[in-house]
Short mmCIF file of C-alpha atoms and ligand atoms in Angstrom, two decimals:
data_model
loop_
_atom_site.label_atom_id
_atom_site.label_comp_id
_atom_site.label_asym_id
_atom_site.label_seq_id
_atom_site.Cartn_x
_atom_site.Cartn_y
_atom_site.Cartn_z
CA UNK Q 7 0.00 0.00 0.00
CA UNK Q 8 1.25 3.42 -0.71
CA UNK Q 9 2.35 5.95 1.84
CA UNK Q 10 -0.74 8.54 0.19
CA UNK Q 11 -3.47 4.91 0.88
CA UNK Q 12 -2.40 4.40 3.87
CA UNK Q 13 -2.92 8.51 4.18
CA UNK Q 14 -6.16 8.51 2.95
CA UNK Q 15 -6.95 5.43 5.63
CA UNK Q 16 -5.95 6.79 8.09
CA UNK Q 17 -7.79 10.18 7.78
CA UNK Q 18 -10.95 8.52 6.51
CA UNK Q 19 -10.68 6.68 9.87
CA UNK Q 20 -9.78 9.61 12.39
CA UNK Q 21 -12.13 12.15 10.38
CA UNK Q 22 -14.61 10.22 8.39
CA UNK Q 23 -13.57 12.37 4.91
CA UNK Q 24 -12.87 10.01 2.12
CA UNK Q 25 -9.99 11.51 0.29
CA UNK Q 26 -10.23 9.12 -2.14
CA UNK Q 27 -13.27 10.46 -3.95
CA UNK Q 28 -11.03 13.75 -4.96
CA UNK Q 29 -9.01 13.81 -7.76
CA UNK Q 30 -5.58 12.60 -6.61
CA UNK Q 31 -2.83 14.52 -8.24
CA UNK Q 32 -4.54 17.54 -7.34
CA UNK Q 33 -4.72 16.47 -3.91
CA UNK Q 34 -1.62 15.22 -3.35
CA UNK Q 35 0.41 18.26 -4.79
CA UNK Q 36 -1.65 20.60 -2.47
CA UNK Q 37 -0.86 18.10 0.53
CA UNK Q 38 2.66 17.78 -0.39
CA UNK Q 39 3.36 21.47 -0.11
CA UNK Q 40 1.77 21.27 3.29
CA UNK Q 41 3.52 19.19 4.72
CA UNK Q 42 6.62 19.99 3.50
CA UNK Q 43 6.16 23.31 5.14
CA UNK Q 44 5.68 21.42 8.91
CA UNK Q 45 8.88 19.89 7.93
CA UNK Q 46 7.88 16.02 7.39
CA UNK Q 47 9.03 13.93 4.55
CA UNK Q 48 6.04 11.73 3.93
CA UNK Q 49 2.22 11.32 4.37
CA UNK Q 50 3.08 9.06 7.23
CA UNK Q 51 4.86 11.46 9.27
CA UNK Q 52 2.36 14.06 8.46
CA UNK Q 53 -0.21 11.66 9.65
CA UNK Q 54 0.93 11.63 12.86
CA UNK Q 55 1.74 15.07 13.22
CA UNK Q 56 -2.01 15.91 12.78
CA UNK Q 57 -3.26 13.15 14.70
CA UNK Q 58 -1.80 14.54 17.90
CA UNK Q 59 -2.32 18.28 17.00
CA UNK Q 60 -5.54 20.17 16.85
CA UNK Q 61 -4.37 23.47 15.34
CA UNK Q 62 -2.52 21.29 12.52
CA UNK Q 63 -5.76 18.92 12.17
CA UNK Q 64 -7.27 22.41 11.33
CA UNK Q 65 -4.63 23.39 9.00
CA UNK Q 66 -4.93 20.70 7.62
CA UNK Q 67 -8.92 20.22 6.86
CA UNK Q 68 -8.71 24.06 5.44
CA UNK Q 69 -6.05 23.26 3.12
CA UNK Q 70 -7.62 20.29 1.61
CA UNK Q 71 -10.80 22.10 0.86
CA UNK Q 72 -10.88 25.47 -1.45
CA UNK Q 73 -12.73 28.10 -0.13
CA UNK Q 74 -12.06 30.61 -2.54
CA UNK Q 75 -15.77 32.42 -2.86
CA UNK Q 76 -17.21 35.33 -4.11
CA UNK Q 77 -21.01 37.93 -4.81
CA UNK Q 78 -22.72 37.14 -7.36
CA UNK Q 79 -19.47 34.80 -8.83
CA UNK Q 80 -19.85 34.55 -12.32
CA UNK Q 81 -22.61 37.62 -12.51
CA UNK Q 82 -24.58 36.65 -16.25
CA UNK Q 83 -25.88 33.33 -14.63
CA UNK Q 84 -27.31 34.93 -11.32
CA UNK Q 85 -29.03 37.46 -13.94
CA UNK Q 86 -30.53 34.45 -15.69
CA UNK Q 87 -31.57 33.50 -11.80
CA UNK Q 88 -33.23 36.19 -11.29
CA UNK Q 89 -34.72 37.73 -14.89
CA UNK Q 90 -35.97 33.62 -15.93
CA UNK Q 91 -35.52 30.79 -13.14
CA UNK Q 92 -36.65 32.28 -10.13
CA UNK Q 93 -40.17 33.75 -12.19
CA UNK Q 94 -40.50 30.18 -12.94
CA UNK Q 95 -40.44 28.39 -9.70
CA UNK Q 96 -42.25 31.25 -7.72
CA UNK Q 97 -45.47 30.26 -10.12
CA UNK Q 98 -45.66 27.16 -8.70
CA UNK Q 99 -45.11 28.62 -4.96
CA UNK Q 100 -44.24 31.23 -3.07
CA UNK Q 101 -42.61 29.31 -0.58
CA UNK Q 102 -38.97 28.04 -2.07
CA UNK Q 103 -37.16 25.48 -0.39
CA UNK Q 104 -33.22 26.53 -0.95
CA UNK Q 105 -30.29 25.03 -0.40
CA UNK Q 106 -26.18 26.45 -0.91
CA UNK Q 107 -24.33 23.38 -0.78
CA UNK Q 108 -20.76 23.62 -0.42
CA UNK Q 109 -21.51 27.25 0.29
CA UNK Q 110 -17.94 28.10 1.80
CA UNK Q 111 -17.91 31.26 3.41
CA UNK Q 112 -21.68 32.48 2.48
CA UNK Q 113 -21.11 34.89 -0.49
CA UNK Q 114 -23.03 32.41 -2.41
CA UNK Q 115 -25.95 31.85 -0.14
CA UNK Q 116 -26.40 35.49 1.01
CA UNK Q 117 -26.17 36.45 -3.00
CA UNK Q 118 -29.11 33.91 -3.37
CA UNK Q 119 -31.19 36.08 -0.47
CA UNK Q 120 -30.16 39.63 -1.92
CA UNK Q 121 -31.26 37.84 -5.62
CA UNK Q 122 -34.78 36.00 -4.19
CA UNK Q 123 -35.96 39.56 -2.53
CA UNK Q 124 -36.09 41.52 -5.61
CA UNK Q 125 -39.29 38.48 -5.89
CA UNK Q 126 -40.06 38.01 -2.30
CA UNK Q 127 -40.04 39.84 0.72
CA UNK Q 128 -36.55 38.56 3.20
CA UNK Q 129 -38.72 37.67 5.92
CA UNK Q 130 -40.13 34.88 3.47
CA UNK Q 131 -37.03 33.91 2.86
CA UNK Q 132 -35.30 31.18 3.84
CA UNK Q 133 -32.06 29.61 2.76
CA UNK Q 134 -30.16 26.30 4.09
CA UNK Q 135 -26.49 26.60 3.90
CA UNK Q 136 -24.21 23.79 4.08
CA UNK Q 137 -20.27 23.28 4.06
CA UNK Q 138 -17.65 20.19 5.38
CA UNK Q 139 -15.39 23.13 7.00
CA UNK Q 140 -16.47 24.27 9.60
CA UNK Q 141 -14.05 27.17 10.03
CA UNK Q 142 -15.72 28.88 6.82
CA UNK Q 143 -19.29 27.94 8.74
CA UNK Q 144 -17.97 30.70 11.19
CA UNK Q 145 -17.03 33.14 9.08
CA UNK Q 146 -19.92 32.81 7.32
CA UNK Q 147 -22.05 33.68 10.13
CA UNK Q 148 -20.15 36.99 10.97
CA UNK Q 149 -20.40 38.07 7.29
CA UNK Q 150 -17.64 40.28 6.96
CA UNK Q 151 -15.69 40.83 3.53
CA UNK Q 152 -13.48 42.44 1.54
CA UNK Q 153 -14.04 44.76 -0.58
CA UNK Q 154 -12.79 42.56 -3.79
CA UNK Q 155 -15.30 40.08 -2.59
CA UNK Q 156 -18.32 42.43 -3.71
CA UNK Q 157 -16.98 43.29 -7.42
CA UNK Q 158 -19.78 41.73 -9.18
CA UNK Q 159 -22.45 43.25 -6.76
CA UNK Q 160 -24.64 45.61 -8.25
CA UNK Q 161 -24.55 48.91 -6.91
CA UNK Q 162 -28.11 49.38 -5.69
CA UNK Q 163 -27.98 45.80 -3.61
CA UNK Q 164 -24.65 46.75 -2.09
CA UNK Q 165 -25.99 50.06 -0.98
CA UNK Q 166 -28.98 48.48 0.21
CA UNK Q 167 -27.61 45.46 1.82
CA UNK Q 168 -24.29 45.94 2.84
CA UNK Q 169 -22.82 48.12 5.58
CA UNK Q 170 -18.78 50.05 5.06
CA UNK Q 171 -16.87 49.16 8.54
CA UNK Q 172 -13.41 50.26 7.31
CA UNK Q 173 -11.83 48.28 5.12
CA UNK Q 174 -14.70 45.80 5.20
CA UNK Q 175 -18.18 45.54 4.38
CA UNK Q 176 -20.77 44.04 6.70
CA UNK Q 177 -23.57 41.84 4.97
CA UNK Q 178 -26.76 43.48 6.93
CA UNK Q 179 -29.00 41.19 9.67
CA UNK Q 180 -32.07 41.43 8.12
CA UNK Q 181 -30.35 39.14 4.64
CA UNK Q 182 -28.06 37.38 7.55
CA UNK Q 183 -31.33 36.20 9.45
CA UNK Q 184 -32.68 34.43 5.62
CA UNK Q 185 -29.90 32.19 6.39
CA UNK Q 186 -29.37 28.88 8.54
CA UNK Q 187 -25.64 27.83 8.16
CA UNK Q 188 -24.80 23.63 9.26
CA UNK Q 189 -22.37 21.69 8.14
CA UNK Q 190 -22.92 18.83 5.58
CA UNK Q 191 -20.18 16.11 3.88
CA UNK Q 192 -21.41 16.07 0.38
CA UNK Q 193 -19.79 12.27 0.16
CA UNK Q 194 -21.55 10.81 2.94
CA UNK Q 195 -24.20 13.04 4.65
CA UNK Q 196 -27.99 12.36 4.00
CA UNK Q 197 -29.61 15.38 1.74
CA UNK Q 198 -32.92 16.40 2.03
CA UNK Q 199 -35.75 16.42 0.14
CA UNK Q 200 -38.34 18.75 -1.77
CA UNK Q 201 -36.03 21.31 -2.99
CA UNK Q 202 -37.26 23.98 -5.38
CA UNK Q 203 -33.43 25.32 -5.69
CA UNK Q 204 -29.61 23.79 -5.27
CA UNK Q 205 -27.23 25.95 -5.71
CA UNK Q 206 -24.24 23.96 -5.85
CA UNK Q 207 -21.08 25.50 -7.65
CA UNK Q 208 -17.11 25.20 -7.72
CA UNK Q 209 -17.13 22.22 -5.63
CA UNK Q 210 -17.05 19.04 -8.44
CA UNK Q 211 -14.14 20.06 -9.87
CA UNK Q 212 -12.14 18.74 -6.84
CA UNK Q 213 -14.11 15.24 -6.95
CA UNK Q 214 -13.35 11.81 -8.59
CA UNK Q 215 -16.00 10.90 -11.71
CA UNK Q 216 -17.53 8.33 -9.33
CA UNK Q 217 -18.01 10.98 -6.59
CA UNK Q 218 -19.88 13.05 -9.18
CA UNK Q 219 -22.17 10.60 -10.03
CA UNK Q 220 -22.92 9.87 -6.81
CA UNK Q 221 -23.41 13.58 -5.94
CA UNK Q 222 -25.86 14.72 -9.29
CA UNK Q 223 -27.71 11.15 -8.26
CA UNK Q 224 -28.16 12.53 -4.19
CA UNK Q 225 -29.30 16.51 -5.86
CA UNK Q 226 -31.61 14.89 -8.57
CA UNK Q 227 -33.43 12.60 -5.73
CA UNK Q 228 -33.33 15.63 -3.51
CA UNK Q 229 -34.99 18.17 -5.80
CA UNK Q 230 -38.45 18.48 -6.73
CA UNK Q 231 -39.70 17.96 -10.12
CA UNK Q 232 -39.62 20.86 -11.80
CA UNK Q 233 -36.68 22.10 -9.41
CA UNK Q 234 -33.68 24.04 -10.56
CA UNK Q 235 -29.53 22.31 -9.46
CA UNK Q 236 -27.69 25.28 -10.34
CA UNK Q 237 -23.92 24.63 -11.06
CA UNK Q 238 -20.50 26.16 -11.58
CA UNK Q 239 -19.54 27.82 -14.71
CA UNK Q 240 -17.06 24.68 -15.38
CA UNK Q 241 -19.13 22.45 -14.13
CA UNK Q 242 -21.60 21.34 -17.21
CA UNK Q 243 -23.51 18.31 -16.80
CA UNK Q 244 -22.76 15.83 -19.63
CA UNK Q 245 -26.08 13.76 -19.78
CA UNK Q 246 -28.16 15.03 -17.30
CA UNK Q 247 -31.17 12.85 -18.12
CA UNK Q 248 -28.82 10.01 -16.68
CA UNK Q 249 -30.04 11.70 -13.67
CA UNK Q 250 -33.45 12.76 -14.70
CA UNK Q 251 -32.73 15.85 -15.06
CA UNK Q 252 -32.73 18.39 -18.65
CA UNK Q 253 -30.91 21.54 -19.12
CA UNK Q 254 -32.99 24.85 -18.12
CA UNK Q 255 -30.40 26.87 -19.39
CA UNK Q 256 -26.34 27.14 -19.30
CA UNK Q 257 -25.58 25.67 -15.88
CA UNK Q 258 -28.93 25.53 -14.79
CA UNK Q 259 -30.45 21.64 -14.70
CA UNK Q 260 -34.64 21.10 -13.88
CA UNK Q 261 -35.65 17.92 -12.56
CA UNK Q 262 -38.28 16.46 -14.80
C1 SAM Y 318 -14.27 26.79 -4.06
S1 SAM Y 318 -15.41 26.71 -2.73
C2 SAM Y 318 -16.93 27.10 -3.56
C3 SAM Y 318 -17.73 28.14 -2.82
C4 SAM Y 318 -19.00 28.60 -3.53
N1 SAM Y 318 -19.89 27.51 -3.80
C5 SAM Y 318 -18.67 29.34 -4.81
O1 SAM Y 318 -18.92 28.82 -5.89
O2 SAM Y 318 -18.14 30.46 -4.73
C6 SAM Y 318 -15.52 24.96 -2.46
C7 SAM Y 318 -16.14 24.60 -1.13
O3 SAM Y 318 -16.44 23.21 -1.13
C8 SAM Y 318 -16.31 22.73 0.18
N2 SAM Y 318 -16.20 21.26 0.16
C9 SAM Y 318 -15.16 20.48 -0.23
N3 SAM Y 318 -15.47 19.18 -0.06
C10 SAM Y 318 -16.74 19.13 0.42
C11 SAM Y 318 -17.61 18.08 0.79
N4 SAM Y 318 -17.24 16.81 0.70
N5 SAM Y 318 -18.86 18.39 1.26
C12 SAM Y 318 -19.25 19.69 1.39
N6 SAM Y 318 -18.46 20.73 1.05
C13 SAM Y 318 -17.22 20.45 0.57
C14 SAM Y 318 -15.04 23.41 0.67
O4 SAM Y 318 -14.96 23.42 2.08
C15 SAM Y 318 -15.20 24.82 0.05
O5 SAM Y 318 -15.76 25.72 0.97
#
């Protein structure tokens, strides 16, 4: 057995995470550099090094997960959110059932609360959050940013919904209280069900084809029909009636 399967038996054991179902050289090369850095020659001797350390347990689980987020990422498709899928679901209900899955920490979901009230008021909104780390969980919930984290907000909803401290902007408490952050292992957690909207973006990339699968199988089974899995701007779904699902529009999949 290599020193990286032993690794990834190891952590699965001590953490439950499945390293496995992410693409390996990626992975490794990111894992490599780490531990390098805490001056240890193999996975082995990193292994142990974490094992007995909480702070490098920590730097550890951050490293292996990319939390690089942003507003409005990718700004055409939340405009095709707003102007086309959202008129759609609300004529079924008023009520949407929304979830930000791998939501890192919360640009995503609090850009789907700031995009959902130009339909609805915030107090009828309400949208489930979920990440593995649960470092960005915390930051989340304080919803502080930089500046460079806002460059694709519009300027009315920044005005309106986010408050200057310094060098920082403050997401407000009315669009903090449409949120309920918890965190959720996309490989091995049970989803929910009845969703009118996932919003699930930049995560696949890091996962395995067989942890894909696995994942579009849990969202289709978890979404209504007629609901909307909303993806990553690299992440197109080749086949999505494998999964019962058709395309909507670019990056945006309706359960049929
Ligand atoms: C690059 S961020 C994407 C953030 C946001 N969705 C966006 O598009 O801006 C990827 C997030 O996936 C999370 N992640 C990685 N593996 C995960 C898993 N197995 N289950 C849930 N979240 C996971 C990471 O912690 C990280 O916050």
């Amino acid at each position: 057995m290599s020193d990286y399967t032993k690794f990834i038996a190891s952590v699965k054991q001590k953490t439950g995470i499945d390293l496995s179902l992410y693409k390996e050289a990626q992975m490794k090369r990111r894992l490599t550099s780490l531990y390098e850095k805490r001056g240890c020659n193999n996975f082995t001797e990193y292994f142990e090094l974490i094992r007995n350390d909480r702070s490098m347990m920590d730097e550890f689980l951050d490293r292996m997960t990319i939390n690089v987020s942003e507003f409005y990422r990718n700004s055409q498709r939340w405009d095709v959110l707003n102007k086309k899928i959202l008129p759609q679901l609300l004529q079924k209900t008023k009520k949407l059932k929304c979830w930000s899955a791998a939501c890192s920490t919360g640009e995503e979901p609090y850009s789907m609360a700031m995009v959902l009230s130009n339909h609805l008021p915030l107090r009828e909104i309400s949208i489930s959050a979920t990440d593995l780390d649960n470092g960005v969980l915390e930051k989340a919930k304080v919803g502080l940013y930089p500046e460079r984290s806002l460059k694709e907000v519009p300027l009315d909803v920044k005005q309106k919904y986010f408050k200057q401290e310094g060098q920082f902007f403050q997401v407000t408490d009315e669009v903090k209280k449409t949120v309920v952050f918890k965190q959720h292992n996309l490989l091995d957690d049970a989803y929910g069900n009845d969703f009118d909207l996932i919003v699930c973006r930049n995560v696949m990339i890091y996962f395995t084809e067989e942890a894909k699968d696995q994942i579009y199988t849990n969202f289709a089974k978890a979404l209504k029909p007629g609901g909307i899995l909303f993806v990553g701007s690299t992440e197109q779904i080749f086949s999505p009636e494998r999964y019962g699902l058709e395309s909507e529009d670019t990056f945006f999949y309706k359960k049929i």
